Every structure is written in C-alpha cells, then in structure tokens.
Amino acid sequence: PVYSCSFCPLLFFLDLSGKMFTFPQQTNSAHVKMSLANQCYQAVTVCHRSVTDLKRDHALFSVSTPSHDNSFLVFWNNGVQEMQTYVKTAVVGYGGWDYKSNKWHSICTTWDSVTGLGQMWFDGVPSIRKFIRSGESITGQAIVILGQEQDKHGGGFDINQSFVDVHMWDYILSPCEIQNYMENLHFTPGNVLNWNALDFDISVRLTLHDKLKCVCLRLFYLL
C-alpha cells in the first residue's frame, strides 16, 4: 500500500517496519517532522538509512531547538565531499566515504557532550573520533526534520530523498549495537525515536510505502 499526502498536514503514530518515506520531488515545504519529548540531551546517537540522487549539499537529519536551528545536524557537503556533523555552531567533517547516488546508505552518528567527541559510522565502517563541542547539552523543545537543514525552528525545506529505519537514542550506542543495526541484525530500538513506533506528522507530497525488496533466485548447475 502507498499512503500519499498533498498539501495536508497529518499526524501519525505507526509501526513503520518494512516501510519507507519518499519525497518524490523537490519542494520548499515537503517534510517529516517529529517533536521530541525530552528537554535535555547530553549524548546523542542517530541511525538511519537513506537514498538520494542529489548531487549537491543536502541535510539528512536535523534537530532544531528554539535557540539553535542546527542543534544537531547530519549534512553532506558536496563541495568538499564530506559527511559533516554540526552541534550548534561547531562542525566536523568525515571524508573518504563512497557516498554514491541512487544507492542505499546506512549512517550512524554519535556525540557526547561530556567528552565533546563525535563519531560516524558509514555503511558499517567507523570513522575516527573527533572533537566537536563539549560542556553543553542540547536543551529546549527539540524538533526533528528528516532530510532538511532547518533554516528556522521547524521549517525551511528542499528535498528529494527516501528514508527508512530511523532511530535516535539519548546515549552513545555501543559499537556492537551499531554494527548490528548496519547489518540488519537485532539491536536495541531508539529510546527517543523508534522506527517501529514513530510519532510524526507529514505534509505536502510525501509517500509512505513498502520498502523495495528484491529476492534473487540462484541457480546451481552440476557439470
């Protein structure tokens, strides 16, 4: 089944196992928005799978608060070919990833406010840990937007992407748990955002449909 919405905000609370969000065209208003219940995050782990054919800068996961548009942002900088993590005004880049268009990528990003260290896992490969920002938590009513950098709190969009398996934790997920997520094995679902029980609203030209699956039959011949 395919659920579509055109110019109509809707609220959902669904188990999205086996489903994916698709934004079939670039607009300045298409979005998936989720409001977070907690008011303070001292650590963050975010995991998601996405695919796009964009060949320019674009955001993948954005958390904004009233005081910071980019309290936590996962962003692809096409100019320098880096996946970047923003924590408020601080940013670090992770280079060397083979971020191909029209290919599903699994990405997990972590940050700890005590040490200030962040790390990214890209298709099962961990980056080195880098210092981003320390001594400050993410506080205030947080809004999560998939696929968009938030130029203002909860708004400012331009997207052409698909997303599945979005999870967020308020602690640093262990390397084993992250690897299990990457390999589609059993892992602890997000305690902040859980793809299997997601509370969200959508508006303007968004589809929620079955994730594409391909079952290949292998033939064996005896010579």
Coordinates of C-alpha atoms in Angstrom, one line a residue:
P1 CA 0.0 0.0 0.0
V2 CA 1.0 3.6 -0.7
Y3 CA -0.1 6.5 1.5
S4 CA 0.3 9.9 0.0
C5 CA -0.4 13.4 1.2
S6 CA -0.6 16.5 -0.8
F7 CA -0.9 19.9 0.9
C8 CA -2.4 18.4 4.1
P9 CA -0.7 18.0 7.4
L10 CA -1.4 14.7 9.1
L11 CA -0.5 13.2 12.4
F12 CA 0.5 9.5 12.7
F13 CA 1.7 7.0 15.3
L14 CA 2.8 3.9 13.4
D15 CA 5.0 0.9 13.3
L16 CA 7.0 1.6 10.2
S17 CA 8.8 -1.7 10.0
G18 CA 9.3 -2.5 6.3
K19 CA 8.1 1.0 5.2
M20 CA 9.9 4.0 3.9
F21 CA 9.3 7.7 3.4
T22 CA 9.8 9.0 -0.1
F23 CA 9.8 12.6 -1.2
P24 CA 9.2 12.2 -5.0
Q25 CA 10.0 15.8 -6.0
Q26 CA 11.9 18.8 -4.7
T27 CA 9.7 21.3 -2.9
N28 CA 10.2 24.1 -0.4
S29 CA 7.7 22.6 2.1
A30 CA 7.8 18.8 2.0
H31 CA 8.8 17.3 5.3
V32 CA 8.5 14.7 8.0
K33 CA 8.5 16.4 11.4
M34 CA 8.8 14.8 14.9
S35 CA 8.7 16.6 18.2
L36 CA 10.9 15.2 21.0
A37 CA 9.5 14.7 24.5
N38 CA 12.8 15.3 26.4
Q39 CA 14.1 18.7 27.0
C40 CA 17.8 17.9 27.5
Y41 CA 20.2 15.6 25.7
Q42 CA 23.7 15.1 27.0
A43 CA 24.5 12.5 24.4
V44 CA 23.0 11.5 21.0
T45 CA 23.1 8.5 18.7
V46 CA 21.2 8.8 15.4
C47 CA 20.9 5.9 12.8
H48 CA 19.1 6.0 9.5
R49 CA 19.2 4.6 6.0
S50 CA 18.6 6.8 3.0
V51 CA 19.0 7.1 -0.7
T52 CA 19.0 10.1 -3.0
D53 CA 20.1 11.3 -6.4
L54 CA 21.0 14.7 -5.2
K55 CA 24.4 15.9 -6.4
R56 CA 24.7 19.0 -4.1
D57 CA 24.8 19.9 -0.5
H58 CA 21.9 18.4 1.5
A59 CA 20.9 17.5 5.0
L60 CA 20.0 14.0 6.2
F61 CA 18.9 14.5 9.8
S62 CA 18.3 17.8 11.6
V63 CA 17.4 18.6 15.2
S64 CA 16.5 22.2 16.0
T65 CA 15.6 24.0 19.2
P66 CA 14.3 27.5 19.8
S67 CA 17.9 28.7 20.5
H68 CA 19.7 26.8 17.7
D69 CA 18.5 26.0 14.2
N70 CA 21.1 23.2 13.9
S71 CA 21.4 21.9 17.5
F72 CA 22.4 18.6 15.9
L73 CA 22.7 18.1 12.1
V74 CA 24.0 15.4 9.8
F75 CA 24.9 17.1 6.5
W76 CA 26.5 16.1 3.2
N77 CA 28.9 18.8 2.0
N78 CA 29.2 18.1 -1.7
G79 CA 31.9 20.8 -2.3
V80 CA 34.5 19.1 -0.1
Q81 CA 32.9 15.6 -0.3
E82 CA 32.5 15.2 3.4
M83 CA 29.7 14.0 5.7
Q84 CA 29.5 16.5 8.5
T85 CA 28.2 16.7 12.0
Y86 CA 27.0 20.0 13.4
V87 CA 26.4 20.6 17.1
K88 CA 25.1 24.1 17.4
T89 CA 27.8 26.3 15.8
A90 CA 30.5 23.6 15.8
V91 CA 31.1 21.3 12.9
V92 CA 33.5 18.4 12.0
G93 CA 33.8 16.6 8.7
Y94 CA 34.4 13.0 7.8
G95 CA 36.0 12.4 4.4
G96 CA 36.8 9.4 2.3
W97 CA 33.2 7.9 2.2
D98 CA 31.9 6.5 -1.1
Y99 CA 28.6 8.4 -0.9
K100 CA 27.1 7.2 -4.2
S101 CA 23.8 8.5 -5.7
N102 CA 20.9 6.1 -6.1
K103 CA 22.3 3.7 -3.5
W104 CA 21.1 3.0 0.0
H105 CA 23.5 4.1 2.7
S106 CA 23.3 3.2 6.4
I107 CA 24.7 6.0 8.6
C108 CA 25.0 6.3 12.4
T109 CA 26.3 9.4 14.1
T110 CA 27.2 9.8 17.8
W111 CA 28.1 12.8 20.1
D112 CA 28.9 13.0 23.8
S113 CA 28.6 16.4 25.5
V114 CA 31.0 15.4 28.3
T115 CA 34.0 14.5 26.2
G116 CA 32.8 16.5 23.2
L117 CA 33.7 13.6 20.9
G118 CA 31.7 12.6 17.9
Q119 CA 31.9 9.6 15.5
M120 CA 30.2 8.5 12.3
W121 CA 29.6 5.0 11.0
F122 CA 29.1 4.8 7.2
D123 CA 27.9 1.5 5.7
G124 CA 29.5 -0.4 8.6
V125 CA 32.8 1.5 8.7
P126 CA 33.6 3.6 11.7
S127 CA 35.4 7.0 11.4
I128 CA 38.0 8.2 13.9
R129 CA 36.5 10.0 16.8
K130 CA 36.7 13.8 16.5
F131 CA 36.1 16.6 19.0
I132 CA 33.1 18.7 18.1
R133 CA 31.8 20.5 21.2
S134 CA 31.8 19.9 25.0
G135 CA 30.3 21.2 28.2
E136 CA 26.8 22.0 26.6
S137 CA 23.8 19.8 26.3
I138 CA 21.1 20.1 23.7
T139 CA 18.2 21.8 25.6
G140 CA 14.8 23.1 24.8
Q141 CA 11.8 21.8 22.8
A142 CA 13.5 19.8 20.0
I143 CA 12.1 19.3 16.6
V144 CA 13.5 16.6 14.2
I145 CA 13.2 17.0 10.4
L146 CA 14.2 14.3 8.0
G147 CA 16.2 15.4 5.0
Q148 CA 16.3 19.1 5.7
E149 CA 18.5 21.6 7.3
Q150 CA 16.2 23.8 9.4
D151 CA 16.8 27.4 8.5
K152 CA 14.3 28.2 11.2
H153 CA 12.8 26.2 14.1
G154 CA 10.8 23.5 12.3
G155 CA 10.9 25.0 8.8
G156 CA 12.8 25.6 5.6
F157 CA 12.8 22.6 3.3
D158 CA 14.1 21.3 -0.1
I159 CA 14.3 17.6 -0.5
N160 CA 14.4 14.6 -2.9
Q161 CA 15.2 11.6 -0.8
S162 CA 13.9 8.4 0.8
F163 CA 14.3 7.3 4.4
V164 CA 13.9 4.1 6.4
D165 CA 14.9 2.7 9.8
V166 CA 15.2 6.0 11.6
H167 CA 16.2 5.6 15.3
M168 CA 17.6 8.0 17.9
W169 CA 19.0 7.4 21.4
D170 CA 19.9 9.7 24.2
Y171 CA 23.2 7.9 24.9
I172 CA 26.1 6.5 22.9
L173 CA 25.2 3.2 21.3
S174 CA 27.9 0.5 21.7
P175 CA 29.9 -0.4 18.6
C176 CA 28.3 -3.9 18.6
E177 CA 24.8 -2.4 18.6
I178 CA 25.7 0.0 15.8
Q179 CA 27.2 -2.9 13.8
N180 CA 24.0 -4.9 14.4
Y181 CA 22.0 -2.0 13.0
M182 CA 24.2 -1.7 10.0
E183 CA 23.8 -5.5 9.2
N184 CA 20.0 -5.6 9.9
L185 CA 20.5 -7.8 12.9
H186 CA 18.8 -7.5 16.3
F187 CA 19.6 -4.2 18.1
T188 CA 18.0 -2.1 20.8
P189 CA 15.5 0.3 19.2
G190 CA 15.9 4.0 19.8
N191 CA 14.5 5.3 23.1
V192 CA 13.9 8.8 21.6
L193 CA 12.9 7.9 18.1
N194 CA 11.9 4.4 17.2
W195 CA 11.0 3.4 13.6
N196 CA 8.8 0.6 15.0
A197 CA 6.6 3.1 16.9
L198 CA 7.1 6.5 15.4
D199 CA 5.1 9.6 16.3
F200 CA 5.3 12.1 13.4
D201 CA 3.4 14.5 11.1
I202 CA 3.8 14.8 7.3
S203 CA 2.7 17.4 4.8
V204 CA 2.9 18.1 1.1
R205 CA 3.7 15.4 -1.4
L206 CA 5.1 12.7 0.7
T207 CA 4.6 9.0 0.3
L208 CA 4.8 6.2 2.9
H209 CA 5.1 2.8 1.2
D210 CA 6.7 -0.6 1.4
K211 CA 10.4 -0.7 1.2
L212 CA 11.6 -2.2 -2.0
K213 CA 12.8 -5.7 -1.7
C214 CA 14.5 -8.0 -4.2
V215 CA 14.7 -11.7 -3.8
C216 CA 17.2 -13.3 -6.2
L217 CA 17.0 -16.9 -7.0
R218 CA 20.4 -18.5 -7.5
L219 CA 20.6 -21.5 -9.9
F220 CA 23.3 -24.1 -9.4
Y221 CA 24.4 -26.3 -12.2
L222 CA 26.2 -29.6 -11.9
L223 CA 28.7 -30.1 -14.7

